[in-house]
PDB file of C-alpha atoms in Angstrom:
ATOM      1  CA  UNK A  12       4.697  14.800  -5.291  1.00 82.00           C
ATOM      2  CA  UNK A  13       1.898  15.515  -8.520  1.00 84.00           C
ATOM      3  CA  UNK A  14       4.140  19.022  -9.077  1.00 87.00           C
ATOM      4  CA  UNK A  15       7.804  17.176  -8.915  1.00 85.00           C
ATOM      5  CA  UNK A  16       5.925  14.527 -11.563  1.00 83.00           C
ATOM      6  CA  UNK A  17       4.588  17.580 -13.412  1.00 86.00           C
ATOM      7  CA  UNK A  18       7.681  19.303 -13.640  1.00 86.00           C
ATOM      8  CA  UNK A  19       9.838  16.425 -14.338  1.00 84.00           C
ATOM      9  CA  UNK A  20       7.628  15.447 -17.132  1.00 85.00           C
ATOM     10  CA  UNK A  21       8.282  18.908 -18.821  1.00 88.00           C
ATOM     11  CA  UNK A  22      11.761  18.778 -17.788  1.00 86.00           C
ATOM     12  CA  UNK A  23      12.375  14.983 -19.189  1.00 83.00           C
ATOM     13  CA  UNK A  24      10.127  16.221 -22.490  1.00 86.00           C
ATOM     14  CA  UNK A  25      12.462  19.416 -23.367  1.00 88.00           C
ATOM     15  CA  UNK A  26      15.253  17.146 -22.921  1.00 85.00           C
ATOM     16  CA  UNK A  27      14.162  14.306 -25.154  1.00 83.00           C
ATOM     17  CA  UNK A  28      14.020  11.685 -22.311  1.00 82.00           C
ATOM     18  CA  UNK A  29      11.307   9.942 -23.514  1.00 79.00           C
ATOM     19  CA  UNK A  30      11.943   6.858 -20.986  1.00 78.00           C
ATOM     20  CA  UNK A  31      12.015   8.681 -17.966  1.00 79.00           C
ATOM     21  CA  UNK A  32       8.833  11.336 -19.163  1.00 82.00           C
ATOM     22  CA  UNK A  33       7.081   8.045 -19.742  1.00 83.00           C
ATOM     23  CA  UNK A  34       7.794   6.440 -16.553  1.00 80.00           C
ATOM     24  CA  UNK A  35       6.376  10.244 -14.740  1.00 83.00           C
ATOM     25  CA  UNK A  36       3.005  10.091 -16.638  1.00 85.00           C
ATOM     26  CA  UNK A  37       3.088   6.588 -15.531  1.00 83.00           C
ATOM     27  CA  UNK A  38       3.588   7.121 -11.726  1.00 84.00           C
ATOM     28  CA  UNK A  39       0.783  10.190 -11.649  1.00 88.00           C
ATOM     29  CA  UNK A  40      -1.441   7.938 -13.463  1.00 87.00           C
ATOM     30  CA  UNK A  41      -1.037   5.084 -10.378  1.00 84.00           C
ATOM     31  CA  UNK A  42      -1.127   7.590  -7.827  1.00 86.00           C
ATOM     32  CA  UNK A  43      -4.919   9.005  -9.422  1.00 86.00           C
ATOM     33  CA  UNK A  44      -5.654   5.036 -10.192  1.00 84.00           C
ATOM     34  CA  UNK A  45      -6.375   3.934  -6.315  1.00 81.00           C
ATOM     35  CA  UNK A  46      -8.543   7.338  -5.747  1.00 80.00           C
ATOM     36  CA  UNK A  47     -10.796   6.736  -9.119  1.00 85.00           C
ATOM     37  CA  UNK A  48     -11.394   3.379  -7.939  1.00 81.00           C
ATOM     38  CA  UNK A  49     -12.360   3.660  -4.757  1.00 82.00           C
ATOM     39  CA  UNK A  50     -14.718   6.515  -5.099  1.00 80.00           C
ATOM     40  CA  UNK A  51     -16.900   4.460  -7.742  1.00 84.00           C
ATOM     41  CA  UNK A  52     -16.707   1.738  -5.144  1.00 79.00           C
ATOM     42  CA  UNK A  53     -18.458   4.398  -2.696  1.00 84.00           C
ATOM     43  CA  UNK A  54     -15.702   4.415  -0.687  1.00 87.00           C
ATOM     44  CA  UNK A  55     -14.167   7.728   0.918  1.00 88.00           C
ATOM     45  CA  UNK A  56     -10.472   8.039   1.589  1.00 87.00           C
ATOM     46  CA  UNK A  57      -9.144  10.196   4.640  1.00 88.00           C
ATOM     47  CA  UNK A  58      -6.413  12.077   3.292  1.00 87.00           C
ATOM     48  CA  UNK A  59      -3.740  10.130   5.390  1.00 87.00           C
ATOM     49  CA  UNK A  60      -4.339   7.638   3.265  1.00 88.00           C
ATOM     50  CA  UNK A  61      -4.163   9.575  -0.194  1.00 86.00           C
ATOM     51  CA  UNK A  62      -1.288  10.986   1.136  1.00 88.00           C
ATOM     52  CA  UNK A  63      -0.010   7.563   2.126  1.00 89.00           C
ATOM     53  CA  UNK A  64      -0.810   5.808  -0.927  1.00 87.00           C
ATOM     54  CA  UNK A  65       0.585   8.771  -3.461  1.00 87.00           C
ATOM     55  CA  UNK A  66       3.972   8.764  -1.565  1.00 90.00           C
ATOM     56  CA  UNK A  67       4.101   4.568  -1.557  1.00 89.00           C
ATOM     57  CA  UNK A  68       4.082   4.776  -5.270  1.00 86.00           C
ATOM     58  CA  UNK A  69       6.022   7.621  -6.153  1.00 87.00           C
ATOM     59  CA  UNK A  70       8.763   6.124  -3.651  1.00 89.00           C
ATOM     60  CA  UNK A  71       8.094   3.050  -5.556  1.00 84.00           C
ATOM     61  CA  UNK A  72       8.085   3.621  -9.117  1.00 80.00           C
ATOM     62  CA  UNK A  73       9.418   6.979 -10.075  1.00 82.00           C
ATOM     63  CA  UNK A  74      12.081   6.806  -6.766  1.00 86.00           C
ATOM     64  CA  UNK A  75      12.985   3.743  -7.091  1.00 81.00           C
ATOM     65  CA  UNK A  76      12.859   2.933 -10.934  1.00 74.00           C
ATOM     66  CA  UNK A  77      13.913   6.583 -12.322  1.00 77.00           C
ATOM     67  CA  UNK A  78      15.894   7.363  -9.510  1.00 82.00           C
ATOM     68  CA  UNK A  79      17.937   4.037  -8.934  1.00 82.00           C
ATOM     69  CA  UNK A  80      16.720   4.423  -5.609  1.00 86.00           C
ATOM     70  CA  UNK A  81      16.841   0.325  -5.797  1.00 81.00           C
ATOM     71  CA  UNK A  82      20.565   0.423  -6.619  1.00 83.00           C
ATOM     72  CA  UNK A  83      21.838   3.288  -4.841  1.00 88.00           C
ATOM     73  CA  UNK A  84      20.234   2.291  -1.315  1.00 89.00           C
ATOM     74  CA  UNK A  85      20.127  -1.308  -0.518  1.00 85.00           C
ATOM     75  CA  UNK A  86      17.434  -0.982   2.160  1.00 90.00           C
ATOM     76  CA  UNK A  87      14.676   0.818  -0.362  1.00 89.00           C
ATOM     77  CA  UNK A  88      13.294  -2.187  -1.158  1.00 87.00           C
ATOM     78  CA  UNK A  89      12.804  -3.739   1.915  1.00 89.00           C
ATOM     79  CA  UNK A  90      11.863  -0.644   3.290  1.00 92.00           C
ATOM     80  CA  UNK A  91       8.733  -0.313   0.472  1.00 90.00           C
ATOM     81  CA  UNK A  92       7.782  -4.346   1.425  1.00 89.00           C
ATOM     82  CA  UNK A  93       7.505  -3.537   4.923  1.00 92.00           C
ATOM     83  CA  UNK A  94       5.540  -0.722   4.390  1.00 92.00           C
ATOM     84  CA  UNK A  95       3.439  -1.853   1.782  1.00 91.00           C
ATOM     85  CA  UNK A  96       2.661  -5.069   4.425  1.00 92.00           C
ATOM     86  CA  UNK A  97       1.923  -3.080   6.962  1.00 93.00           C
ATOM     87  CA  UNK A  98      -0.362  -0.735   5.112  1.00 92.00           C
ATOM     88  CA  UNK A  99      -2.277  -4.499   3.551  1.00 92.00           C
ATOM     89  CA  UNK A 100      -2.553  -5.787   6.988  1.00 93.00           C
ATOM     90  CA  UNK A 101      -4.297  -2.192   8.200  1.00 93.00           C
ATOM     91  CA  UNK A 102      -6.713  -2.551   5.099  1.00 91.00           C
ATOM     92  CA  UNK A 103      -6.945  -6.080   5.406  1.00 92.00           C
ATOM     93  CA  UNK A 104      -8.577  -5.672   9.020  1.00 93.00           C
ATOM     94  CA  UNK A 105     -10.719  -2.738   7.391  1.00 93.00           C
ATOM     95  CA  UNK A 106     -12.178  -4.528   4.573  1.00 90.00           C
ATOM     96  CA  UNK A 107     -13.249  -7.805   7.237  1.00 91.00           C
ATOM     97  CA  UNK A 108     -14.093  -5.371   9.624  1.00 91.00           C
ATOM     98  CA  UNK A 109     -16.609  -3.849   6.655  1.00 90.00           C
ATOM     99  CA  UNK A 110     -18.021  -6.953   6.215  1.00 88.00           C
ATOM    100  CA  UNK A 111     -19.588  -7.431   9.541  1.00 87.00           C
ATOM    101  CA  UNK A 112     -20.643  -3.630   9.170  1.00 87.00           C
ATOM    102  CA  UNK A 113     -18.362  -2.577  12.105  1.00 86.00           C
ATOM    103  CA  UNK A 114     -19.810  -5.205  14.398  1.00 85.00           C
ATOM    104  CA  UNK A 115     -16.875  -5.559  17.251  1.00 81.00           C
ATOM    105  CA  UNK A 116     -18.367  -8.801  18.685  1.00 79.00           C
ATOM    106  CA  UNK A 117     -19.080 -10.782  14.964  1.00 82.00           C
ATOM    107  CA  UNK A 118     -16.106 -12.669  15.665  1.00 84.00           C
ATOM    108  CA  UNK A 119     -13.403 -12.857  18.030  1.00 90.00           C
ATOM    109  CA  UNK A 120     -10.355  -9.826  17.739  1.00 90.00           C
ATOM    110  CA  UNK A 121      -7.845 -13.134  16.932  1.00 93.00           C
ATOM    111  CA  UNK A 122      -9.695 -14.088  13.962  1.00 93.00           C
ATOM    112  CA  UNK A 123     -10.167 -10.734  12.727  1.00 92.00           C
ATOM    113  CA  UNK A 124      -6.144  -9.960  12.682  1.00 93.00           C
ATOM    114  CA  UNK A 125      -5.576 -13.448  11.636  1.00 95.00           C
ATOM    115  CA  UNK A 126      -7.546 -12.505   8.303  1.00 93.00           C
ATOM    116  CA  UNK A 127      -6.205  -9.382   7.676  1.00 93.00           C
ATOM    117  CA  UNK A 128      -2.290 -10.972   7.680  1.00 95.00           C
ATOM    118  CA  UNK A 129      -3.591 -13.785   5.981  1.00 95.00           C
ATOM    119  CA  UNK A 130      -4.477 -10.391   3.365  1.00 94.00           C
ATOM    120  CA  UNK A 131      -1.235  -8.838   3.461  1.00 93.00           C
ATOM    121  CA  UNK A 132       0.949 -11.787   2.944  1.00 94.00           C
ATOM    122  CA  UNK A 133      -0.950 -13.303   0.187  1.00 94.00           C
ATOM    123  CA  UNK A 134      -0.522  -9.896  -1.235  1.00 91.00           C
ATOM    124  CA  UNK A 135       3.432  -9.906  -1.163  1.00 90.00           C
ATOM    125  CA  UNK A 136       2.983 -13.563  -2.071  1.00 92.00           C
ATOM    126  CA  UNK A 137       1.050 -12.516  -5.518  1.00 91.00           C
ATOM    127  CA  UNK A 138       3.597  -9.722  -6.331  1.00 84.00           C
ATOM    128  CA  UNK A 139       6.689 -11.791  -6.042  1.00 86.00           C
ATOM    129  CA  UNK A 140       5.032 -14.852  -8.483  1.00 88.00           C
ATOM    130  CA  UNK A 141       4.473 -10.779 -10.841  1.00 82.00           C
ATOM    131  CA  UNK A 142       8.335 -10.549 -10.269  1.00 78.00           C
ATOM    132  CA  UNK A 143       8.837 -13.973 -11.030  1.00 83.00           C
ATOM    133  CA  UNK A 144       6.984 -14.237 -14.360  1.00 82.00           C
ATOM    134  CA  UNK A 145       7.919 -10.553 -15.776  1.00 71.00           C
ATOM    135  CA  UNK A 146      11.450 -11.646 -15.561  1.00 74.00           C
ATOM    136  CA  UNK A 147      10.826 -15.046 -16.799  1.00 78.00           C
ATOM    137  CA  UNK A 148       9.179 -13.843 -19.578  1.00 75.00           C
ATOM    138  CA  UNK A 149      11.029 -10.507 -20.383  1.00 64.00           C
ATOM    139  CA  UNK A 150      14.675 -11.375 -19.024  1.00 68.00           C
ATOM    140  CA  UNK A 151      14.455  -8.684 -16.244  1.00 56.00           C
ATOM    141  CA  UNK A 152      16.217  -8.833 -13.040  1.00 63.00           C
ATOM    142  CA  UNK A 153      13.092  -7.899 -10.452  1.00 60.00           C
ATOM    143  CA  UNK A 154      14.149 -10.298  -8.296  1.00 68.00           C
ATOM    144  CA  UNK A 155      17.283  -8.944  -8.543  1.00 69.00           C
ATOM    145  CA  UNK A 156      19.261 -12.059  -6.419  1.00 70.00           C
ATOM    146  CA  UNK A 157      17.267 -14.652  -7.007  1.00 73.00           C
ATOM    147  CA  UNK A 158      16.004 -16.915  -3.928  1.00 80.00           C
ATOM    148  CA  UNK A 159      17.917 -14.510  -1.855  1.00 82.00           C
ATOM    149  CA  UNK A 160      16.133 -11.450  -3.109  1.00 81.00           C
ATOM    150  CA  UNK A 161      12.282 -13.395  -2.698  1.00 84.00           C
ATOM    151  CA  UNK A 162      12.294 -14.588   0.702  1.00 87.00           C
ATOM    152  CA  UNK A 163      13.901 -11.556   1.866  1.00 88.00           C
ATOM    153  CA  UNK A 164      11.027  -9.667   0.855  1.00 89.00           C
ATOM    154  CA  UNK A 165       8.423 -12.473   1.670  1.00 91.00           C
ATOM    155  CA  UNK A 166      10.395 -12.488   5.575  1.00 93.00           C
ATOM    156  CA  UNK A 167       9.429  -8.543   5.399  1.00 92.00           C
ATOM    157  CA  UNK A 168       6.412  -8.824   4.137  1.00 93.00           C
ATOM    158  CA  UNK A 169       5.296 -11.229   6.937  1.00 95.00           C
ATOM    159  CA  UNK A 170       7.196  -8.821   9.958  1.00 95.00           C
ATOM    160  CA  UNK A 171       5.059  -5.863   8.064  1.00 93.00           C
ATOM    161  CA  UNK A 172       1.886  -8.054   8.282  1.00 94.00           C
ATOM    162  CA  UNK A 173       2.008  -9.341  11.739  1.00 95.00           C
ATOM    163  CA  UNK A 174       2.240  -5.350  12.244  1.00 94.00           C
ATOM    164  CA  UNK A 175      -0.806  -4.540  10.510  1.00 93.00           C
ATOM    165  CA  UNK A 176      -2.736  -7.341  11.913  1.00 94.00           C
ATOM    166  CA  UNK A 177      -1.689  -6.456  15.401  1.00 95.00           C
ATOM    167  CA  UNK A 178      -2.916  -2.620  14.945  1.00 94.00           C
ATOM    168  CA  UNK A 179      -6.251  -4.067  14.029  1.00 93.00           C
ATOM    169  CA  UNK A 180      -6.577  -6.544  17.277  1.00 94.00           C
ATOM    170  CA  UNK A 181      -5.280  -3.641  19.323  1.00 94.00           C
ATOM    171  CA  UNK A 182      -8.017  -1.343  17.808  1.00 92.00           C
ATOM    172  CA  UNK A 183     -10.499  -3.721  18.806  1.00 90.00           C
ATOM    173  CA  UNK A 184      -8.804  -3.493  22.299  1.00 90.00           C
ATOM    174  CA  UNK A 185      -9.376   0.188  22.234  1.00 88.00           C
ATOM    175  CA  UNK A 186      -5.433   0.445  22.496  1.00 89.00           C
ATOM    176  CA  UNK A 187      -2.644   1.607  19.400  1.00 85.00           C
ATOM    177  CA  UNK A 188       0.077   0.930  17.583  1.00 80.00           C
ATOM    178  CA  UNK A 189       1.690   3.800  16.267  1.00 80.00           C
ATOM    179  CA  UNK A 190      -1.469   6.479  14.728  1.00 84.00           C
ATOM    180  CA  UNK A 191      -2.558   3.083  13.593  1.00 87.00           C
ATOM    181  CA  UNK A 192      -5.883   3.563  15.806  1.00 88.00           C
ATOM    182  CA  UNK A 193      -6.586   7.587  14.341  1.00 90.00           C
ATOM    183  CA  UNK A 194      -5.977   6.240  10.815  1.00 89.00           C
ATOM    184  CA  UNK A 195      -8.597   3.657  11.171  1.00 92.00           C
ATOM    185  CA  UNK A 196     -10.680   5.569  13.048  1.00 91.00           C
ATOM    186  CA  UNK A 197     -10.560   8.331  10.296  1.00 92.00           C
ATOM    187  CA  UNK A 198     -11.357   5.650   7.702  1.00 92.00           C
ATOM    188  CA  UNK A 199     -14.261   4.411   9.867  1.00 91.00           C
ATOM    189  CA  UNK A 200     -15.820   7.992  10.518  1.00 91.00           C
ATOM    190  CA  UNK A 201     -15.734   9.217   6.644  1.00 91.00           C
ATOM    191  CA  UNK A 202     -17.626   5.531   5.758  1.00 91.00           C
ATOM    192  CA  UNK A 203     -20.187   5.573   8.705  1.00 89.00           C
ATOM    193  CA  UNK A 204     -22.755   3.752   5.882  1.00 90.00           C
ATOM    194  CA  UNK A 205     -19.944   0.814   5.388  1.00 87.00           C
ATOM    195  CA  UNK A 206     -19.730   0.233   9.226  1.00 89.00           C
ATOM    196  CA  UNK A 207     -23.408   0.493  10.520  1.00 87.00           C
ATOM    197  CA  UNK A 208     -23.360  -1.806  13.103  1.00 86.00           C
ATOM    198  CA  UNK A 209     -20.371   0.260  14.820  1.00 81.00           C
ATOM    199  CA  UNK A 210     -19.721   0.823  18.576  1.00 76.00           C
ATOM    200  CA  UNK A 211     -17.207   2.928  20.108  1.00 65.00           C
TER     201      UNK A 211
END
């Protein structure tokens, strides 16, 4: 995904495009964004979820916005909500699960998944009040429909939650959803100092 941004950046600059060479630097700057920040935090990424994170936002911005991926597939967006729910609820459970240092018995599996959608849907919540005031104050159309557009996505965004939440309280269970259990396992393993209290 960094070489198509590359080359499309060279491409969009030998063909004065300066819009769409602006919006590539923009997407490989996002993708390198999440990985800077997380490694000052002290935090160490399994490569699922660079890999995850990098393809969320190219799919996002440079698929959907340079693309028209938005306008020439009706499902992209809802697609990118439920996703993007689903991946909040997973790191929703991580970062409470952090907190008690990996301690499975801190508090009860329920609460734990509770928290993390709480996490995820106040997420989707906060972007679509973004969506709401960037059109309000620029005259775009990110909500596209209106009403229609923002509970669709907030009615995704809670399906993609209750997901995330219920991988979490299924870890805890010692069962998965999906490679839900690996990815969090994988996270857990490469940030051993983060979850010292940690049983399998």
């Amino acid at each position: 995904m960094w070489a198509v941004l590359a080359v499309e950046f060279v491409l969009a600059l030998w063909e004065q495009q300066w819009p769409l060479a602006g919006i590539a630097v923009a997407t490989f700057v996002m993708t390198l964004a999440p990985l800077v920040l997380v490694s000052r935090l002290g935090v160490r990424l399994p490569w699922s979820f660079v890999v995850s994170i990098t393809a969320f936002i190219f799919a996002t911005i440079y698929l959907g916005e340079a693309a028209d991926f938005y306008l020439r597939f009706w499902w992209w967006d809802g697609m990118l909500h439920l996703g993007s729910a689903l991946g909040f609820g997973i790191l929703g459970f991580l970062l409470v699960f952090m907190l008690f240092q990996g301690d499975r018995y801190a508090a009860p599996a329920w609460a734990l998944a509770f928290i993390a959608f709480s996490f995820a849907v106040t997420i989707g919540a906060l972007w679509e009040i973004f969506e709401f005031a960037v059109d309000s104050a620029f005259g775009l159309s990110m909500q596209e429909t209106g009403l229609a557009d923002t509970m669709g996505d907030l009615v995704v965004d809670v399906i993609g939650a209750s997901a995330g939440a219920a991988a979490g309280w299924l870890y805890l269970h010692g069962r998965s959803l999906g490679g839900s259990a690996a990815l969090m396992q994988a996270f857990i393993d490469r940030n051993r100092q983060l979850f010292r209290k940690f049983r399998k």
